[in-house]
Coordinates of C-alpha atoms in Angstrom, one line a residue:
M28 CA -21.6 5.0 28.2
Q29 CA -18.7 2.6 27.7
S30 CA -17.3 0.5 30.5
L31 CA -15.0 -2.5 31.0
V32 CA -15.6 -5.7 32.6
P33 CA -13.7 -5.9 35.9
G34 CA -10.3 -7.6 35.4
V35 CA -10.2 -6.9 31.7
A36 CA -7.6 -4.4 30.4
P37 CA -8.4 -2.2 27.4
I38 CA -6.6 -2.9 24.1
T39 CA -3.9 -0.2 23.6
A40 CA -2.2 1.0 20.5
R41 CA 0.9 -0.9 21.6
D42 CA -1.2 -4.2 21.8
R43 CA -2.5 -3.5 18.3
L44 CA 0.9 -2.9 16.8
R45 CA 2.4 -6.0 18.5
F46 CA -0.5 -8.1 17.1
R47 CA 0.1 -6.7 13.5
A48 CA 3.9 -7.2 13.8
E49 CA 3.5 -10.9 14.9
A50 CA 1.0 -11.7 12.2
P51 CA 2.3 -13.7 9.2
L52 CA 3.0 -11.7 6.1
A53 CA 0.3 -11.9 3.4
A54 CA 0.3 -10.8 -0.2
P55 CA -2.1 -8.1 -1.1
R56 CA -3.5 -10.3 -3.8
A57 CA -3.3 -13.9 -5.0
Q58 CA 0.1 -14.9 -6.4
R59 CA 0.9 -17.1 -9.4
A60 CA 3.0 -20.2 -8.9
C61 CA 6.7 -19.9 -9.4
D62 CA 7.6 -21.6 -12.7
H63 CA 11.2 -20.7 -13.3
G64 CA 14.6 -21.4 -11.9
L65 CA 14.6 -24.2 -9.3
F66 CA 10.8 -24.6 -9.4
D67 CA 10.6 -25.0 -13.2
L68 CA 9.1 -28.4 -13.8
A69 CA 9.7 -28.3 -17.5
A70 CA 13.4 -27.6 -17.0
R71 CA 13.8 -30.9 -15.3
D72 CA 13.2 -32.7 -18.6
Q73 CA 16.0 -30.9 -20.3
L74 CA 19.3 -32.7 -21.0
D75 CA 22.4 -31.7 -19.0
F76 CA 24.5 -29.4 -21.2
L77 CA 27.8 -30.2 -19.6
S78 CA 27.7 -34.0 -19.4
G79 CA 27.1 -34.6 -23.2
E80 CA 29.3 -36.9 -25.3
R81 CA 32.6 -35.3 -26.6

């Protein structure tokens, strides 16, 4: 037989859904580091194309 402690409310489907909605998003598997665009560390070593000598 299952019973509740006095003063404790059961966890409802609404409570479970709210908990999942408020949880931070997580990737299903580990992600690789972003190494292109703004985050490309090697690109920072390149010369600026537009500010070269004319």
